[in-house]
Amino acid sequence: MAGEERIYPVVPPTPGSEPYWEGANAGKLMLSHCKSCNKSFYYPRGACAMCLSTDVEWREAKGTGTIYTYSVMRPAKPVYVIAYVTLDEGPSMMTNIVDCDPAAVKIGQKVKVVFKPREDGTKIACFTPA
């Protein structure tokens, strides 16, 4: 994979997810956090995924987690890894594992967030081995 960079497409933000994308552009992983049940959740939305409360705020995540499962996308050029990462705060997110040999990726591996540019220069959260 040396010298090959994946190009990340731009997807318009969903209503209410703007703080997540603003955080990514500033190098911060932002999570929605419910003040009613005290749980963080991902994908960003205006109502809690657990209790449906709309008493939600944004909090910066640590940016660390563990690979729950992954798949190596070999037909793609360049080859890349998609994974579900369980964040230390609890939620899981589908993401890309980057800046490593795909053969070295393992379930249970500790990872940390890195931000990669999309086609328009805005940033997207990816993860790399910690």
mmCIF file with all atom_site columns, C-alpha atoms in Angstrom:
data_model
loop_
_atom_site.group_PDB
_atom_site.id
_atom_site.type_symbol
_atom_site.label_atom_id
_atom_site.label_alt_id
_atom_site.label_comp_id
_atom_site.label_asym_id
_atom_site.label_entity_id
_atom_site.label_seq_id
_atom_site.pdbx_PDB_ins_code
_atom_site.Cartn_x
_atom_site.Cartn_y
_atom_site.Cartn_z
_atom_site.occupancy
_atom_site.B_iso_or_equiv
_atom_site.pdbx_formal_charge
_atom_site.auth_seq_id
_atom_site.auth_comp_id
_atom_site.auth_asym_id
_atom_site.auth_atom_id
_atom_site.pdbx_PDB_model_num
ATOM 1   C CA . MET A 1 1   ? 0.000   0.000  0.000  1.00 0.00 ? 1   MET A CA 1
ATOM 2   C CA . ALA A 1 2   ? 2.993   2.300  0.144  1.00 0.00 ? 2   ALA A CA 1
ATOM 3   C CA . GLY A 1 3   ? 2.395   5.410  -1.902 1.00 0.00 ? 3   GLY A CA 1
ATOM 4   C CA . GLU A 1 4   ? -1.287  4.679  -2.489 1.00 0.00 ? 4   GLU A CA 1
ATOM 5   C CA . GLU A 1 5   ? -3.874  6.824  -0.740 1.00 0.00 ? 5   GLU A CA 1
ATOM 6   C CA . ARG A 1 6   ? -7.558  6.070  -0.708 1.00 0.00 ? 6   ARG A CA 1
ATOM 7   C CA . ILE A 1 7   ? -9.800  8.905  -1.844 1.00 0.00 ? 7   ILE A CA 1
ATOM 8   C CA . TYR A 1 8   ? -12.717 9.426  0.540  1.00 0.00 ? 8   TYR A CA 1
ATOM 9   C CA . PRO A 1 9   ? -15.909 10.683 -1.120 1.00 0.00 ? 9   PRO A CA 1
ATOM 10  C CA . VAL A 1 10  ? -17.857 13.620 0.261  1.00 0.00 ? 10  VAL A CA 1
ATOM 11  C CA . VAL A 1 11  ? -21.277 12.837 1.675  1.00 0.00 ? 11  VAL A CA 1
ATOM 12  C CA . PRO A 1 12  ? -23.464 15.798 2.681  1.00 0.00 ? 12  PRO A CA 1
ATOM 13  C CA . PRO A 1 13  ? -24.056 16.058 6.447  1.00 0.00 ? 13  PRO A CA 1
ATOM 14  C CA . THR A 1 14  ? -27.420 14.887 7.699  1.00 0.00 ? 14  THR A CA 1
ATOM 15  C CA . PRO A 1 15  ? -29.471 17.512 9.561  1.00 0.00 ? 15  PRO A CA 1
ATOM 16  C CA . GLY A 1 16  ? -28.080 17.931 13.067 1.00 0.00 ? 16  GLY A CA 1
ATOM 17  C CA . SER A 1 17  ? -24.736 16.226 12.368 1.00 0.00 ? 17  SER A CA 1
ATOM 18  C CA . GLU A 1 18  ? -22.892 19.446 11.521 1.00 0.00 ? 18  GLU A CA 1
ATOM 19  C CA . PRO A 1 19  ? -21.033 19.589 14.912 1.00 0.00 ? 19  PRO A CA 1
ATOM 20  C CA . TYR A 1 20  ? -19.639 16.106 14.219 1.00 0.00 ? 20  TYR A CA 1
ATOM 21  C CA . TRP A 1 21  ? -18.168 17.218 10.872 1.00 0.00 ? 21  TRP A CA 1
ATOM 22  C CA . GLU A 1 22  ? -16.949 20.551 12.279 1.00 0.00 ? 22  GLU A CA 1
ATOM 23  C CA . GLY A 1 23  ? -15.156 18.581 15.000 1.00 0.00 ? 23  GLY A CA 1
ATOM 24  C CA . ALA A 1 24  ? -13.576 16.245 12.442 1.00 0.00 ? 24  ALA A CA 1
ATOM 25  C CA . ASN A 1 25  ? -12.253 19.233 10.500 1.00 0.00 ? 25  ASN A CA 1
ATOM 26  C CA . ALA A 1 26  ? -10.710 20.504 13.761 1.00 0.00 ? 26  ALA A CA 1
ATOM 27  C CA . GLY A 1 27  ? -9.158  17.091 14.550 1.00 0.00 ? 27  GLY A CA 1
ATOM 28  C CA . LYS A 1 28  ? -11.735 16.142 17.201 1.00 0.00 ? 28  LYS A CA 1
ATOM 29  C CA . LEU A 1 29  ? -13.984 13.068 17.323 1.00 0.00 ? 29  LEU A CA 1
ATOM 30  C CA . MET A 1 30  ? -17.355 14.298 18.546 1.00 0.00 ? 30  MET A CA 1
ATOM 31  C CA . LEU A 1 31  ? -20.120 12.076 19.919 1.00 0.00 ? 31  LEU A CA 1
ATOM 32  C CA . SER A 1 32  ? -23.734 12.795 20.716 1.00 0.00 ? 32  SER A CA 1
ATOM 33  C CA . HIS A 1 33  ? -24.356 12.335 24.445 1.00 0.00 ? 33  HIS A CA 1
ATOM 34  C CA . CYS A 1 34  ? -27.766 11.946 26.074 1.00 0.00 ? 34  CYS A CA 1
ATOM 35  C CA . LYS A 1 35  ? -28.181 13.965 29.268 1.00 0.00 ? 35  LYS A CA 1
ATOM 36  C CA . SER A 1 36  ? -31.245 11.887 30.242 1.00 0.00 ? 36  SER A CA 1
ATOM 37  C CA . CYS A 1 37  ? -29.705 8.378  30.251 1.00 0.00 ? 37  CYS A CA 1
ATOM 38  C CA . ASN A 1 38  ? -26.021 9.465  30.314 1.00 0.00 ? 38  ASN A CA 1
ATOM 39  C CA . LYS A 1 39  ? -25.061 7.401  27.230 1.00 0.00 ? 39  LYS A CA 1
ATOM 40  C CA . SER A 1 40  ? -23.006 8.451  24.224 1.00 0.00 ? 40  SER A CA 1
ATOM 41  C CA . PHE A 1 41  ? -24.075 7.296  20.777 1.00 0.00 ? 41  PHE A CA 1
ATOM 42  C CA . TYR A 1 42  ? -23.049 7.294  17.140 1.00 0.00 ? 42  TYR A CA 1
ATOM 43  C CA . TYR A 1 43  ? -24.245 8.078  14.319 1.00 0.00 ? 43  TYR A CA 1
ATOM 44  C CA . PRO A 1 44  ? -24.995 11.699 15.289 1.00 0.00 ? 44  PRO A CA 1
ATOM 45  C CA . ARG A 1 45  ? -28.678 12.530 15.493 1.00 0.00 ? 45  ARG A CA 1
ATOM 46  C CA . GLY A 1 46  ? -30.996 14.780 17.483 1.00 0.00 ? 46  GLY A CA 1
ATOM 47  C CA . ALA A 1 47  ? -32.600 12.066 19.608 1.00 0.00 ? 47  ALA A CA 1
ATOM 48  C CA . CYS A 1 48  ? -30.933 9.495  21.849 1.00 0.00 ? 48  CYS A CA 1
ATOM 49  C CA . ALA A 1 49  ? -30.571 6.085  20.235 1.00 0.00 ? 49  ALA A CA 1
ATOM 50  C CA . MET A 1 50  ? -31.227 4.378  23.595 1.00 0.00 ? 50  MET A CA 1
ATOM 51  C CA . CYS A 1 51  ? -34.071 6.307  25.277 1.00 0.00 ? 51  CYS A CA 1
ATOM 52  C CA . LEU A 1 52  ? -35.260 8.647  22.466 1.00 0.00 ? 52  LEU A CA 1
ATOM 53  C CA . SER A 1 53  ? -34.750 11.766 24.616 1.00 0.00 ? 53  SER A CA 1
ATOM 54  C CA . THR A 1 54  ? -33.973 14.949 22.709 1.00 0.00 ? 54  THR A CA 1
ATOM 55  C CA . ASP A 1 55  ? -31.890 16.280 25.629 1.00 0.00 ? 55  ASP A CA 1
ATOM 56  C CA . VAL A 1 56  ? -28.660 15.665 23.713 1.00 0.00 ? 56  VAL A CA 1
ATOM 57  C CA . GLU A 1 57  ? -25.314 17.476 23.765 1.00 0.00 ? 57  GLU A CA 1
ATOM 58  C CA . TRP A 1 58  ? -21.994 17.104 21.947 1.00 0.00 ? 58  TRP A CA 1
ATOM 59  C CA . ARG A 1 59  ? -18.912 15.770 23.738 1.00 0.00 ? 59  ARG A CA 1
ATOM 60  C CA . GLU A 1 60  ? -15.396 15.200 22.507 1.00 0.00 ? 60  GLU A CA 1
ATOM 61  C CA . ALA A 1 61  ? -14.455 11.503 22.552 1.00 0.00 ? 61  ALA A CA 1
ATOM 62  C CA . LYS A 1 62  ? -11.042 10.224 23.634 1.00 0.00 ? 62  LYS A CA 1
ATOM 63  C CA . GLY A 1 63  ? -10.517 8.954  20.093 1.00 0.00 ? 63  GLY A CA 1
ATOM 64  C CA . THR A 1 64  ? -9.497  5.466  21.185 1.00 0.00 ? 64  THR A CA 1
ATOM 65  C CA . GLY A 1 65  ? -11.182 2.106  20.872 1.00 0.00 ? 65  GLY A CA 1
ATOM 66  C CA . THR A 1 66  ? -10.967 -1.564 19.958 1.00 0.00 ? 66  THR A CA 1
ATOM 67  C CA . ILE A 1 67  ? -11.600 -3.337 16.651 1.00 0.00 ? 67  ILE A CA 1
ATOM 68  C CA . TYR A 1 68  ? -14.793 -5.397 17.043 1.00 0.00 ? 68  TYR A CA 1
ATOM 69  C CA . THR A 1 69  ? -14.676 -6.852 13.516 1.00 0.00 ? 69  THR A CA 1
ATOM 70  C CA . TYR A 1 70  ? -13.177 -5.946 10.143 1.00 0.00 ? 70  TYR A CA 1
ATOM 71  C CA . SER A 1 71  ? -12.949 -6.858 6.478  1.00 0.00 ? 71  SER A CA 1
ATOM 72  C CA . VAL A 1 72  ? -10.121 -6.336 3.988  1.00 0.00 ? 72  VAL A CA 1
ATOM 73  C CA . MET A 1 73  ? -11.439 -4.972 0.696  1.00 0.00 ? 73  MET A CA 1
ATOM 74  C CA . ARG A 1 74  ? -9.015  -6.733 -1.660 1.00 0.00 ? 74  ARG A CA 1
ATOM 75  C CA . PRO A 1 75  ? -10.716 -6.127 -5.025 1.00 0.00 ? 75  PRO A CA 1
ATOM 76  C CA . ALA A 1 76  ? -10.373 -2.377 -4.445 1.00 0.00 ? 76  ALA A CA 1
ATOM 77  C CA . LYS A 1 77  ? -7.285  -0.507 -5.542 1.00 0.00 ? 77  LYS A CA 1
ATOM 78  C CA . PRO A 1 78  ? -5.775  0.460  -3.248 1.00 0.00 ? 78  PRO A CA 1
ATOM 79  C CA . VAL A 1 79  ? -6.713  -2.388 -0.885 1.00 0.00 ? 79  VAL A CA 1
ATOM 80  C CA . TYR A 1 80  ? -8.324  -1.007 2.279  1.00 0.00 ? 80  TYR A CA 1
ATOM 81  C CA . VAL A 1 81  ? -9.767  -2.171 5.606  1.00 0.00 ? 81  VAL A CA 1
ATOM 82  C CA . ILE A 1 82  ? -13.248 -1.377 6.913  1.00 0.00 ? 82  ILE A CA 1
ATOM 83  C CA . ALA A 1 83  ? -14.033 -2.107 10.539 1.00 0.00 ? 83  ALA A CA 1
ATOM 84  C CA . TYR A 1 84  ? -16.443 -1.670 13.388 1.00 0.00 ? 84  TYR A CA 1
ATOM 85  C CA . VAL A 1 85  ? -14.526 0.048  16.173 1.00 0.00 ? 85  VAL A CA 1
ATOM 86  C CA . THR A 1 86  ? -16.011 0.063  19.670 1.00 0.00 ? 86  THR A CA 1
ATOM 87  C CA . LEU A 1 87  ? -15.024 3.385  21.177 1.00 0.00 ? 87  LEU A CA 1
ATOM 88  C CA . ASP A 1 88  ? -13.864 3.578  24.791 1.00 0.00 ? 88  ASP A CA 1
ATOM 89  C CA . GLU A 1 89  ? -17.027 5.627  25.462 1.00 0.00 ? 89  GLU A CA 1
ATOM 90  C CA . GLY A 1 90  ? -19.209 2.672  24.380 1.00 0.00 ? 90  GLY A CA 1
ATOM 91  C CA . PRO A 1 91  ? -20.631 3.290  20.906 1.00 0.00 ? 91  PRO A CA 1
ATOM 92  C CA . SER A 1 92  ? -19.393 1.423  17.841 1.00 0.00 ? 92  SER A CA 1
ATOM 93  C CA . MET A 1 93  ? -18.756 3.066  14.514 1.00 0.00 ? 93  MET A CA 1
ATOM 94  C CA . MET A 1 94  ? -18.028 1.771  11.035 1.00 0.00 ? 94  MET A CA 1
ATOM 95  C CA . THR A 1 95  ? -14.755 3.249  9.862  1.00 0.00 ? 95  THR A CA 1
ATOM 96  C CA . ASN A 1 96  ? -11.548 2.605  7.948  1.00 0.00 ? 96  ASN A CA 1
ATOM 97  C CA . ILE A 1 97  ? -8.330  1.257  9.467  1.00 0.00 ? 97  ILE A CA 1
ATOM 98  C CA . VAL A 1 98  ? -5.454  3.167  7.860  1.00 0.00 ? 98  VAL A CA 1
ATOM 99  C CA . ASP A 1 99  ? -1.690  3.653  7.867  1.00 0.00 ? 99  ASP A CA 1
ATOM 100 C CA . CYS A 1 100 ? -0.894  -0.020 8.472  1.00 0.00 ? 100 CYS A CA 1
ATOM 101 C CA . ASP A 1 101 ? -0.496  -3.329 6.649  1.00 0.00 ? 101 ASP A CA 1
ATOM 102 C CA . PRO A 1 102 ? -3.998  -4.826 6.215  1.00 0.00 ? 102 PRO A CA 1
ATOM 103 C CA . ALA A 1 103 ? -2.552  -8.253 7.143  1.00 0.00 ? 103 ALA A CA 1
ATOM 104 C CA . ALA A 1 104 ? -1.588  -6.871 10.574 1.00 0.00 ? 104 ALA A CA 1
ATOM 105 C CA . VAL A 1 105 ? -5.150  -5.851 11.540 1.00 0.00 ? 105 VAL A CA 1
ATOM 106 C CA . LYS A 1 106 ? -6.682  -8.039 14.274 1.00 0.00 ? 106 LYS A CA 1
ATOM 107 C CA . ILE A 1 107 ? -9.970  -8.296 16.154 1.00 0.00 ? 107 ILE A CA 1
ATOM 108 C CA . GLY A 1 108 ? -9.446  -6.893 19.646 1.00 0.00 ? 108 GLY A CA 1
ATOM 109 C CA . GLN A 1 109 ? -6.647  -4.578 18.480 1.00 0.00 ? 109 GLN A CA 1
ATOM 110 C CA . LYS A 1 110 ? -6.432  -1.153 20.152 1.00 0.00 ? 110 LYS A CA 1
ATOM 111 C CA . VAL A 1 111 ? -6.767  1.770  17.754 1.00 0.00 ? 111 VAL A CA 1
ATOM 112 C CA . LYS A 1 112 ? -6.737  5.568  17.823 1.00 0.00 ? 112 LYS A CA 1
ATOM 113 C CA . VAL A 1 113 ? -8.442  8.129  15.625 1.00 0.00 ? 113 VAL A CA 1
ATOM 114 C CA . VAL A 1 114 ? -6.720  9.921  12.761 1.00 0.00 ? 114 VAL A CA 1
ATOM 115 C CA . PHE A 1 115 ? -8.379  12.310 10.349 1.00 0.00 ? 115 PHE A CA 1
ATOM 116 C CA . LYS A 1 116 ? -7.999  11.870 6.597  1.00 0.00 ? 116 LYS A CA 1
ATOM 117 C CA . PRO A 1 117 ? -8.929  14.384 3.889  1.00 0.00 ? 117 PRO A CA 1
ATOM 118 C CA . ARG A 1 118 ? -11.944 13.795 1.688  1.00 0.00 ? 118 ARG A CA 1
ATOM 119 C CA . GLU A 1 119 ? -12.181 14.844 -1.964 1.00 0.00 ? 119 GLU A CA 1
ATOM 120 C CA . ASP A 1 120 ? -13.057 18.425 -1.008 1.00 0.00 ? 120 ASP A CA 1
ATOM 121 C CA . GLY A 1 121 ? -10.396 18.732 1.721  1.00 0.00 ? 121 GLY A CA 1
ATOM 122 C CA . THR A 1 122 ? -12.772 18.285 4.666  1.00 0.00 ? 122 THR A CA 1
ATOM 123 C CA . LYS A 1 123 ? -11.808 15.547 7.132  1.00 0.00 ? 123 LYS A CA 1
ATOM 124 C CA . ILE A 1 124 ? -13.206 12.116 7.975  1.00 0.00 ? 124 ILE A CA 1
ATOM 125 C CA . ALA A 1 125 ? -12.455 10.051 11.081 1.00 0.00 ? 125 ALA A CA 1
ATOM 126 C CA . CYS A 1 126 ? -10.436 6.877  10.452 1.00 0.00 ? 126 CYS A CA 1
ATOM 127 C CA . PHE A 1 127 ? -8.457  4.731  12.880 1.00 0.00 ? 127 PHE A CA 1
ATOM 128 C CA . THR A 1 128 ? -4.915  3.401  13.037 1.00 0.00 ? 128 THR A CA 1
ATOM 129 C CA . PRO A 1 129 ? -3.272  0.900  15.413 1.00 0.00 ? 129 PRO A CA 1
ATOM 130 C CA . ALA A 1 130 ? -2.504  2.522  18.779 1.00 0.00 ? 130 ALA A CA 1
#
